[in-house]
Tab-separated table of C-alpha atoms and ligand atoms in Angstrom:
chain	number	residue	atom	x	y	z
N	6	MET	CA	23.853	6.651	8.000
N	7	PHE	CA	22.989	10.167	6.814
N	8	ILE	CA	20.072	11.848	8.630
N	9	PRO	CA	19.370	15.512	7.749
N	10	GLU	CA	19.994	17.713	10.839
N	11	ILE	CA	16.435	19.081	10.840
N	12	GLU	CA	15.081	15.524	11.257
N	13	LYS	CA	16.900	15.271	14.605
N	14	ALA	CA	15.742	18.696	15.871
N	15	GLY	CA	13.047	19.404	18.477
N	16	ARG	CA	9.416	19.929	17.515
N	17	GLU	CA	9.654	23.703	18.085
N	18	GLU	CA	12.772	24.030	15.993
N	19	ILE	CA	11.123	22.093	13.160
N	20	THR	CA	8.088	24.411	13.323
N	21	LYS	CA	10.374	27.481	13.228
N	22	TYR	CA	12.261	26.058	10.280
N	23	GLN	CA	9.046	25.424	8.332
N	24	GLU	CA	7.733	28.899	9.222
N	25	SER	CA	10.964	30.424	7.891
N	26	ARG	CA	10.100	28.936	4.507
N	27	LEU	CA	6.489	30.199	4.416
N	28	PRO	CA	7.048	33.752	3.063
N	29	GLY	CA	9.127	32.457	0.154
N	30	LEU	CA	6.493	29.881	-0.710
N	31	LEU	CA	3.536	32.283	-0.504
N	32	ASN	CA	5.312	34.945	-2.567
N	33	TYR	CA	6.234	32.359	-5.168
N	34	LEU	CA	2.615	31.214	-5.485
N	35	ASN	CA	1.310	34.770	-5.578
N	36	GLU	CA	3.703	35.742	-8.350
N	37	ASN	CA	3.660	32.568	-10.427
N	38	SER	CA	0.507	30.541	-9.865
N	39	PRO	CA	-2.562	31.761	-11.804
N	40	PHE	CA	-4.732	29.635	-9.517
N	41	TYR	CA	-3.364	30.777	-6.139
N	42	SER	CA	-2.908	34.452	-7.052
N	43	SER	CA	-6.632	34.728	-7.815
N	44	PHE	CA	-7.496	32.408	-4.899
N	45	PHE	CA	-5.745	34.818	-2.482
N	46	VAL	CA	-7.692	37.770	-3.921
N	47	GLN	CA	-10.983	35.872	-3.878
N	48	HIS	CA	-10.551	34.932	-0.189
N	49	ASN	CA	-9.005	38.275	0.918
N	50	ILE	CA	-5.774	36.628	1.988
N	51	GLU	CA	-2.954	39.058	2.719
N	52	ILE	CA	-0.013	36.758	2.346
N	53	GLY	CA	2.306	39.148	4.221
N	54	LYS	CA	0.262	38.440	7.365
N	55	ILE	CA	0.718	34.665	7.170
N	56	LYS	CA	3.810	34.141	9.323
N	57	THR	CA	3.223	30.996	11.367
N	58	LEU	CA	1.870	27.512	10.745
N	59	THR	CA	-1.196	28.571	12.758
N	60	ASP	CA	-1.676	31.564	10.425
N	61	LEU	CA	-1.454	29.200	7.471
N	62	ALA	CA	-4.778	27.689	8.548
N	63	GLU	CA	-6.464	30.989	7.594
N	64	ILE	CA	-6.033	30.089	3.943
N	65	PRO	CA	-8.853	27.836	2.708
N	66	VAL	CA	-7.863	24.309	1.696
N	67	THR	CA	-7.263	23.156	-1.868
N	68	THR	CA	-9.369	20.159	-2.895
N	69	LYS	CA	-8.838	17.502	-5.538
N	70	GLU	CA	-11.825	18.916	-7.421
N	71	MET	CA	-10.194	22.378	-7.608
N	72	LEU	CA	-7.031	20.786	-8.919
N	73	GLN	CA	-8.961	18.819	-11.505
N	74	LYS	CA	-11.131	21.711	-12.707
N	75	ASN	CA	-8.256	24.219	-12.912
N	76	ASN	CA	-5.438	21.782	-13.644
N	77	MET	CA	-3.064	23.928	-15.741
N	78	ASP	CA	-3.771	27.094	-13.687
N	79	PHE	CA	-1.631	25.483	-10.982
N	80	LEU	CA	1.388	25.576	-13.272
N	81	CYS	CA	3.951	28.112	-12.024
N	82	VAL	CA	6.585	27.917	-14.752
N	83	ASP	CA	6.869	28.451	-18.465
N	84	ARG	CA	6.141	25.275	-20.416
N	85	SER	CA	9.700	25.280	-21.729
N	86	LYS	CA	10.946	24.531	-18.186
N	87	ILE	CA	8.909	21.335	-17.844
N	88	ILE	CA	10.795	18.088	-18.253
N	89	ASP	CA	8.479	15.314	-17.118
N	90	TYR	CA	4.695	15.018	-17.424
N	91	ILE	CA	2.826	12.726	-15.048
N	92	THR	CA	-0.840	11.985	-14.458
N	93	THR	CA	-2.756	10.926	-11.396
N	94	SER	CA	-6.274	9.547	-11.370
N	95	GLY	CA	-8.687	12.377	-10.612
N	96	THR	CA	-11.754	12.020	-8.426
N	97	LEU	CA	-14.035	13.453	-11.138
N	98	GLY	CA	-12.966	10.880	-13.710
N	99	GLU	CA	-10.509	12.871	-15.849
N	100	PRO	CA	-6.842	12.339	-14.937
N	101	VAL	CA	-4.906	15.304	-13.514
N	102	THR	CA	-1.631	16.280	-15.176
N	103	PHE	CA	1.425	17.033	-13.042
N	104	THR	CA	4.585	18.622	-14.310
N	105	MET	CA	8.146	18.360	-13.101
N	106	THR	CA	10.953	20.807	-13.791
N	107	GLU	CA	14.630	19.905	-13.599
N	108	ASN	CA	14.680	21.168	-9.985
N	109	ASP	CA	11.553	19.156	-9.163
N	110	LEU	CA	13.202	15.984	-10.463
N	111	GLU	CA	16.258	16.771	-8.346
N	112	ARG	CA	14.015	17.382	-5.312
N	113	LEU	CA	12.275	14.071	-5.941
N	114	ALA	CA	15.606	12.263	-6.157
N	115	TYR	CA	16.611	13.811	-2.815
N	116	ASN	CA	13.281	12.759	-1.303
N	117	GLU	CA	13.803	9.131	-2.306
N	118	TYR	CA	17.465	9.332	-1.320
N	119	ILE	CA	16.592	10.208	2.296
N	120	SER	CA	13.635	7.788	2.231
N	121	PHE	CA	15.644	4.783	1.052
N	122	LEU	CA	18.369	5.672	3.581
N	123	CYS	CA	15.653	5.769	6.248
N	124	ALA	CA	14.661	2.242	5.189
N	125	GLY	CA	18.211	1.002	5.801
N	126	GLY	CA	19.603	1.621	2.310
N	127	SER	CA	23.338	1.794	1.568
N	128	PRO	CA	25.603	1.869	-1.516
N	129	THR	CA	26.100	-1.893	-1.197
N	130	ASP	CA	22.393	-2.566	-1.752
N	131	ILE	CA	20.900	-3.687	-5.045
N	132	TYR	CA	17.187	-2.912	-5.497
N	133	GLN	CA	14.914	-4.860	-7.794
N	134	LEU	CA	12.212	-2.436	-8.962
N	135	MET	CA	8.907	-4.264	-9.450
N	136	VAL	CA	7.021	-1.084	-10.355
N	137	THR	CA	6.508	0.580	-13.686
N	138	MET	CA	8.951	3.258	-14.884
N	139	ASP	CA	6.559	4.618	-17.505
N	140	ARG	CA	2.772	4.864	-18.065
N	141	ARG	CA	2.861	8.499	-16.837
N	142	PHE	CA	3.733	7.270	-13.360
N	143	MET	CA	5.939	9.217	-10.945
N	144	ALA	CA	7.008	6.566	-8.455
N	145	GLY	CA	9.189	4.285	-10.585
N	146	LEU	CA	11.312	7.161	-11.854
N	147	ALA	CA	11.506	8.640	-8.352
N	148	TYR	CA	12.790	5.374	-6.857
N	149	PHE	CA	15.343	4.991	-9.616
N	150	SER	CA	16.677	8.532	-9.063
N	151	GLY	CA	16.847	8.130	-5.274
N	152	ILE	CA	18.648	4.793	-5.469
N	153	ARG	CA	21.088	6.259	-7.978
N	154	LYS	CA	21.816	9.099	-5.544
N	155	ILE	CA	22.614	6.596	-2.782
N	156	GLY	CA	24.989	4.873	-5.163
N	157	ALA	CA	23.191	1.537	-4.804
N	158	GLY	CA	22.409	-0.810	-7.700
N	159	VAL	CA	19.076	-1.172	-9.493
N	160	VAL	CA	17.512	-3.827	-11.670
N	161	ARG	CA	14.384	-2.488	-13.380
N	162	VAL	CA	12.174	-5.499	-13.924
N	163	GLY	CA	8.839	-3.675	-13.724
N	164	PRO	CA	5.553	-5.040	-12.349
N	165	GLY	CA	4.212	-8.603	-12.660
N	166	ASN	CA	5.891	-11.632	-14.246
N	167	PRO	CA	7.126	-13.700	-11.264
N	168	GLU	CA	9.250	-15.861	-13.555
N	169	LEU	CA	11.267	-12.861	-14.782
N	170	GLN	CA	11.472	-11.562	-11.200
N	171	PHE	CA	13.027	-14.790	-9.929
N	172	ASP	CA	15.325	-15.013	-12.953
N	173	SER	CA	16.591	-11.499	-12.112
N	174	ILE	CA	16.975	-12.375	-8.426
N	175	ARG	CA	19.092	-15.398	-9.396
N	176	ARG	CA	21.249	-13.485	-11.914
N	177	VAL	CA	21.734	-10.124	-10.173
N	178	GLN	CA	21.484	-11.184	-6.504
N	179	PRO	CA	19.607	-8.040	-5.365
N	180	THR	CA	19.339	-7.365	-1.629
N	181	SER	CA	15.975	-5.574	-1.737
N	182	ILE	CA	12.747	-5.487	-3.664
N	183	VAL	CA	10.456	-2.484	-4.235
N	184	THR	CA	6.863	-3.532	-4.839
N	185	VAL	CA	3.228	-3.549	-3.773
N	186	PRO	CA	2.933	-6.067	-0.920
N	187	SER	CA	0.119	-8.033	-2.578
N	188	PHE	CA	2.594	-8.868	-5.366
N	189	ILE	CA	4.912	-10.422	-2.765
N	190	ILE	CA	2.095	-12.924	-2.115
N	191	LYS	CA	2.195	-13.789	-5.852
N	192	LEU	CA	5.980	-14.250	-5.618
N	193	ILE	CA	5.557	-16.552	-2.623
N	194	GLU	CA	2.971	-18.648	-4.490
N	195	PHE	CA	5.220	-18.864	-7.547
N	196	ALA	CA	8.173	-19.877	-5.386
N	197	GLU	CA	6.140	-22.619	-3.711
N	198	GLU	CA	4.897	-23.988	-7.044
N	199	ASN	CA	8.415	-23.962	-8.503
N	200	LYS	CA	10.268	-25.265	-5.439
N	201	ILE	CA	12.289	-22.074	-4.947
N	202	ASP	CA	13.524	-21.693	-1.370
N	203	LEU	CA	12.717	-18.027	-0.743
N	204	ASN	CA	14.789	-17.826	2.397
N	205	LYS	CA	17.886	-18.868	0.462
N	206	THR	CA	17.585	-16.033	-2.061
N	207	SER	CA	19.658	-12.845	-1.810
N	208	ILE	CA	16.619	-10.737	-0.812
N	209	LYS	CA	16.800	-9.319	2.722
N	210	LYS	CA	14.236	-6.514	2.654
N	211	ALA	CA	11.168	-5.215	0.839
N	212	ILE	CA	10.194	-1.578	0.394
N	213	CYS	CA	6.408	-1.818	0.180
N	214	ILE	CA	4.254	0.754	-1.568
N	215	GLY	CA	0.582	1.403	-2.191
N	216	GLU	CA	-0.943	-0.912	0.418
N	217	ALA	CA	-0.799	-0.891	4.200
N	218	LEU	CA	1.265	-3.589	5.916
N	219	ARG	CA	0.369	-2.704	9.456
N	220	ASN	CA	-2.585	-2.270	11.775
N	221	ASN	CA	-3.053	0.950	13.722
N	222	ASP	CA	-0.920	-0.431	16.587
N	223	PHE	CA	1.901	-1.095	14.037
N	224	SER	CA	1.619	-4.877	14.345
N	225	LEU	CA	1.606	-6.531	10.906
N	226	ASN	CA	-1.853	-6.764	9.330
N	227	THR	CA	-3.067	-9.873	7.508
N	228	LEU	CA	-1.166	-9.040	4.347
N	229	GLY	CA	2.017	-8.302	6.327
N	230	ASN	CA	1.659	-11.531	8.295
N	231	ARG	CA	1.050	-13.640	5.204
N	232	ILE	CA	4.357	-12.391	3.835
N	233	ALA	CA	6.274	-12.643	7.123
N	234	GLU	CA	5.222	-16.237	7.820
N	235	LYS	CA	6.670	-17.464	4.507
N	236	TRP	CA	9.565	-15.149	3.772
N	237	ASN	CA	12.034	-13.946	6.372
N	238	ILE	CA	12.653	-10.444	5.005
N	239	GLN	CA	12.433	-7.056	6.660
N	240	LEU	CA	9.324	-5.166	5.554
N	241	PHE	CA	9.278	-1.379	5.239
N	242	SER	CA	6.028	0.455	4.643
N	243	THR	CA	5.953	3.706	2.699
N	244	TYR	CA	3.234	6.240	1.986
N	245	ALA	CA	3.507	8.759	-0.846
N	246	SER	CA	1.582	10.362	-3.675
N	247	THR	CA	2.265	12.421	-6.780
N	248	GLU	CA	0.583	15.465	-5.212
N	249	MET	CA	2.843	15.264	-2.151
N	250	GLY	CA	5.985	14.582	-4.171
N	251	THR	CA	7.297	13.328	-0.857
N	252	ALA	CA	7.435	9.952	0.849
N	253	PHE	CA	6.794	8.925	4.445
N	254	THR	CA	9.005	5.888	4.915
N	255	GLU	CA	9.458	3.628	7.900
N	256	CYS	CA	12.840	3.074	9.466
N	257	GLU	CA	13.945	-0.304	10.811
N	258	TYR	CA	11.720	0.129	13.898
N	259	GLY	CA	8.521	0.051	11.804
N	260	ILE	CA	6.475	2.516	13.831
N	261	GLY	CA	5.134	4.794	11.130
N	262	GLY	CA	6.482	6.715	8.160
N	263	HIS	CA	8.932	9.472	9.080
N	264	HIS	CA	8.036	13.037	8.092
N	265	HIS	CA	10.723	14.943	6.176
N	266	PRO	CA	10.023	18.524	7.334
N	267	GLU	CA	12.286	20.045	4.696
N	268	MET	CA	10.009	18.625	1.970
N	269	ILE	CA	6.451	19.170	3.135
N	270	ILE	CA	4.191	20.788	5.761
N	271	VAL	CA	1.547	18.375	7.060
N	272	GLU	CA	-1.724	19.116	8.836
N	273	PHE	CA	-4.410	16.703	10.057
N	274	LEU	CA	-7.903	18.090	9.557
N	275	ASP	CA	-11.433	17.139	10.565
N	276	ASP	CA	-14.633	17.352	8.471
N	277	ASN	CA	-14.752	21.133	8.975
N	278	ASP	CA	-11.124	21.636	7.917
N	279	LYS	CA	-10.112	22.316	11.532
N	280	PRO	CA	-7.051	20.599	13.067
N	281	VAL	CA	-7.888	17.387	14.922
N	282	LYS	CA	-6.777	17.012	18.541
N	283	ASP	CA	-3.406	15.321	19.173
N	284	GLY	CA	-3.993	11.592	19.105
N	285	GLU	CA	-7.035	11.697	16.814
N	286	PRO	CA	-6.987	10.530	13.199
N	287	GLY	CA	-7.398	13.264	10.598
N	288	GLU	CA	-7.262	13.929	6.875
N	289	VAL	CA	-3.660	14.359	5.717
N	290	THR	CA	-3.411	17.885	4.279
N	291	ILE	CA	-0.144	18.961	2.708
N	292	THR	CA	1.792	22.022	1.587
N	293	ASN	CA	4.804	21.255	-0.609
N	294	LEU	CA	8.133	22.913	0.109
N	295	GLY	CA	10.610	23.477	-2.701
N	296	VAL	CA	8.331	22.448	-5.569
N	297	GLU	CA	8.702	24.618	-8.670
N	298	GLY	CA	6.305	23.257	-11.325
N	299	MET	CA	2.969	22.755	-9.554
N	300	PRO	CA	3.254	23.390	-5.806
N	301	LEU	CA	0.131	22.789	-3.721
N	302	LEU	CA	-0.953	24.744	-0.669
N	303	ARG	CA	-3.048	23.032	2.039
N	304	PHE	CA	-4.035	20.259	-0.337
N	305	LYS	CA	-6.443	17.699	1.114
N	306	THR	CA	-5.233	14.237	0.138
N	307	GLY	CA	-8.378	12.389	1.190
N	308	ASP	CA	-6.342	9.942	3.309
N	309	ILE	CA	-7.201	9.499	6.972
N	310	CYS	CA	-4.213	8.730	9.213
N	311	ASN	CA	-3.038	8.889	12.798
N	312	HIS	CA	0.195	10.683	13.655
N	313	TYR	CA	2.719	10.495	16.474
N	314	TYR	CA	5.402	12.787	17.875
N	315	THR	CA	7.330	10.577	20.299
N	316	PRO	CA	10.986	10.307	19.175
N	317	CYS	CA	12.046	7.148	17.380
N	318	LYS	CA	14.968	4.909	18.355
N	319	CYS	CA	16.563	5.585	14.953
N	320	GLY	CA	17.444	9.119	16.116
N	321	ARG	CA	14.778	10.958	14.129
N	322	THR	CA	12.499	13.220	16.127
N	323	THR	CA	10.141	14.016	13.267
N	324	MET	CA	6.438	13.237	13.254
N	325	ARG	CA	5.512	9.689	12.246
N	326	LEU	CA	2.497	8.840	10.140
N	327	GLY	CA	0.422	5.751	10.913
N	328	PRO	CA	-1.039	3.466	8.224
N	329	VAL	CA	-3.835	4.896	6.070
N	330	ILE	CA	-7.027	3.994	7.923
N	331	GLY	CA	-9.082	4.763	4.851
N	332	ARG	CA	-9.928	7.316	2.233
N	333	LYS	CA	-12.300	10.055	3.273
N	334	LYS	CA	-14.470	9.557	0.166
N	335	GLN	CA	-14.604	5.809	0.751
N	336	MET	CA	-16.065	6.033	4.246
N	337	ILE	CA	-18.993	3.631	4.481
N	338	LYS	CA	-21.898	3.817	6.912
N	339	PHE	CA	-23.164	0.266	7.065
N	340	LYS	CA	-25.764	-0.990	9.553
N	341	GLY	CA	-24.773	1.727	12.010
N	342	THR	CA	-21.035	1.065	11.740
N	343	THR	CA	-18.496	3.404	10.119
N	344	LEU	CA	-15.903	1.529	8.137
N	345	TYR	CA	-13.341	1.881	5.379
N	346	PRO	CA	-12.471	-0.606	2.616
N	347	PRO	CA	-8.969	-1.446	3.969
N	348	ALA	CA	-10.533	-3.091	7.041
N	349	MET	CA	-12.575	-5.373	4.737
N	350	CYS	CA	-9.571	-6.071	2.491
N	351	ASP	CA	-7.667	-7.136	5.573
N	352	ILE	CA	-10.343	-9.719	6.395
N	353	LEU	CA	-10.647	-10.992	2.816
N	354	ASN	CA	-6.859	-11.285	2.416
N	355	ASP	CA	-6.961	-13.697	5.351
N	356	ILE	CA	-9.416	-16.140	3.737
N	357	LYS	CA	-7.463	-18.577	1.537
N	358	GLU	CA	-10.536	-19.696	-0.471
N	359	VAL	CA	-11.040	-16.128	-1.713
N	360	LYS	CA	-8.629	-15.791	-4.645
N	361	ASN	CA	-9.536	-12.214	-5.578
N	362	TYR	CA	-12.332	-9.765	-4.874
N	363	VAL	CA	-14.046	-6.463	-5.537
N	364	ILE	CA	-15.929	-4.516	-2.865
N	365	GLU	CA	-18.939	-2.702	-4.296
N	366	VAL	CA	-20.752	0.008	-2.339
N	367	SER	CA	-24.093	1.465	-3.380
N	368	THR	CA	-26.904	3.491	-1.856
N	369	ASN	CA	-30.018	1.456	-1.029
N	370	ASN	CA	-33.631	2.619	-1.209
N	371	ILE	CA	-33.575	3.980	2.344
N	372	GLY	CA	-30.538	6.139	1.583
N	373	THR	CA	-27.913	4.224	3.531
N	374	ASP	CA	-24.941	2.266	2.177
N	375	ASP	CA	-25.040	-1.336	1.031
N	376	ILE	CA	-21.893	-3.408	0.633
N	377	LEU	CA	-21.657	-6.223	-1.886
N	378	LEU	CA	-18.561	-8.406	-1.842
N	379	LYS	CA	-17.906	-9.983	-5.233
N	380	LEU	CA	-15.572	-12.831	-4.416
N	381	GLY	CA	-13.571	-14.924	-6.857
N	382	VAL	CA	-13.582	-18.513	-5.560
N	383	GLU	CA	-12.975	-21.925	-7.134
N	384	VAL	CA	-15.751	-23.838	-5.339
N	385	PRO	CA	-18.641	-21.695	-4.079
N	386	SER	CA	-20.783	-23.146	-1.279
N	387	LYS	CA	-23.257	-22.141	1.429
N	388	GLU	CA	-20.725	-23.239	4.074
N	389	LEU	CA	-18.048	-20.972	2.614
N	390	GLU	CA	-20.489	-18.051	2.569
N	391	LYS	CA	-21.341	-18.643	6.229
N	392	MET	CA	-17.661	-18.944	7.188
N	393	ILE	CA	-16.842	-15.637	5.451
N	394	LYS	CA	-19.794	-13.854	7.073
N	395	ASP	CA	-18.722	-15.171	10.486
N	396	HIS	CA	-15.223	-13.772	9.924
N	397	PHE	CA	-16.727	-10.359	9.152
N	398	ARG	CA	-19.014	-10.402	12.191
N	399	ALA	CA	-16.089	-11.351	14.432
N	400	ARG	CA	-13.829	-8.593	13.135
N	401	ILE	CA	-16.089	-5.650	12.263
N	402	ARG	CA	-19.430	-6.703	13.799
N	403	VAL	CA	-21.324	-6.606	10.493
N	404	ALA	CA	-21.548	-8.966	7.508
N	405	PRO	CA	-21.900	-7.554	3.974
N	406	PHE	CA	-23.782	-9.288	1.129
N	407	ILE	CA	-21.719	-11.880	-0.706
N	408	GLN	CA	-21.782	-12.907	-4.349
N	409	PHE	CA	-19.465	-15.644	-5.617
N	410	GLU	CA	-17.945	-15.230	-9.080
N	411	LYS	CA	-15.383	-16.976	-11.274
N	412	VAL	CA	-11.808	-15.888	-10.555
N	413	ASP	CA	-11.292	-14.551	-14.145
N	414	GLU	CA	-14.497	-12.522	-13.970
N	415	ILE	CA	-13.180	-10.718	-10.890
N	416	GLN	CA	-9.818	-10.275	-12.609
N	417	LYS	CA	-11.649	-8.416	-15.431
N	418	LEU	CA	-13.464	-6.202	-12.926
N	419	GLN	CA	-10.181	-5.422	-11.175
N	420	PHE	CA	-8.376	-4.247	-14.305
N	421	PRO	CA	-10.616	-1.952	-16.330
N	422	ASN	CA	-8.986	-0.064	-19.241
N	423	LEU	CA	-5.953	2.060	-18.402
N	424	SER	CA	-5.849	0.889	-14.806
N	425	ARG	CA	-2.284	0.596	-13.513
N	426	LYS	CA	-3.192	-1.040	-10.239
N	427	PRO	CA	-5.978	-3.465	-9.361
N	428	VAL	CA	-9.296	-1.851	-8.491
N	429	THR	CA	-10.711	-3.556	-5.416
N	430	PHE	CA	-13.235	-0.907	-4.432
N	431	ILE	CA	-16.093	0.218	-6.692
N	432	ASP	CA	-18.163	3.106	-5.391
N	433	LYS	CA	-21.628	3.331	-6.997
N	434	ARG	CA	-22.985	5.926	-4.546
D	24	LIG	ZN1	12.699	5.802	13.114
């Protein structure tokens, strides 16, 4: 299996390699990015003096708000060079536009090529893509390009529609599926209702996107376990975003997503934008390498993760990223406890009576956070409410307020207009 040489190098060598690419990147931004050229002037940054990764920390971070307010000022190329336009959901409401040049699309294909190889891919694989290729979305196209580069097969079924998914599995005999893990639960339910023996299908592995599969110790979380107990397939977790244009993908050992140092510089920052100590979780902050259209410098993703440097049995020595503990903006202070929505999702995913849900957070009249769980259930009862609250107390020490709703009402809340993925967290603060 192909592993880029730099991904087998020592930590110092990787740092040196990334530092060797800094001057080129900073000059490129200074000459081509209206946003960064004035940002450097505004903050008195002499780019010629930034030579090491430590020096890089002298440049202030780029936030999502800056990107949203100055969107097209981040563009470094003439419009005629742009091929693909993408949007991401912005934190201030308006979507942010991203642009990809021919070279960016090639870089993205390479990124997915090494990522799918990392997740055990080979030319004999056939991937069933259960994600959208359009709707201004980057991921579907990226997966397709990466798989094509491996020389593996693809069947582009798109999201949803379990019946069409199983029809394609039967006809094409794919070896792997690419999907959000919560959709695998839907596939399992469909298979059970329609007497399909999942373990006799051609599927051997799932590349999972968008939702965490593991706890912080890398054991499977509730969602991961619910899949594993019904379907004997190998699960690979991945973490990526449009802004990063890079994926962190697990290898067969499942101990965090491998960093590709030739694609991206990663820092882990605290609330004051200072690096966290080794072993502490921090906000993933990225600097793209090799991006032509809209490269980002020290961009704060909002995701809080742990990271690890011990070498992996697969032969890669690169840093590994743990599951997303939560989003910085979604941190909740509830009854003296700090928590993030994923921890609550993990508990709710474990309760069979809860068919779907939305977690709503608001500020109460004493200025602290209140959590309201709107739960879609078929038969609401006092006993069920008590059982759910007991689960919460056992796992996170506190029990949020609970409101039972009809399953279709929650479905409507989860898919407001233009939403591509279900909304399970509503922040009213
Ligand atoms: Zn590995």
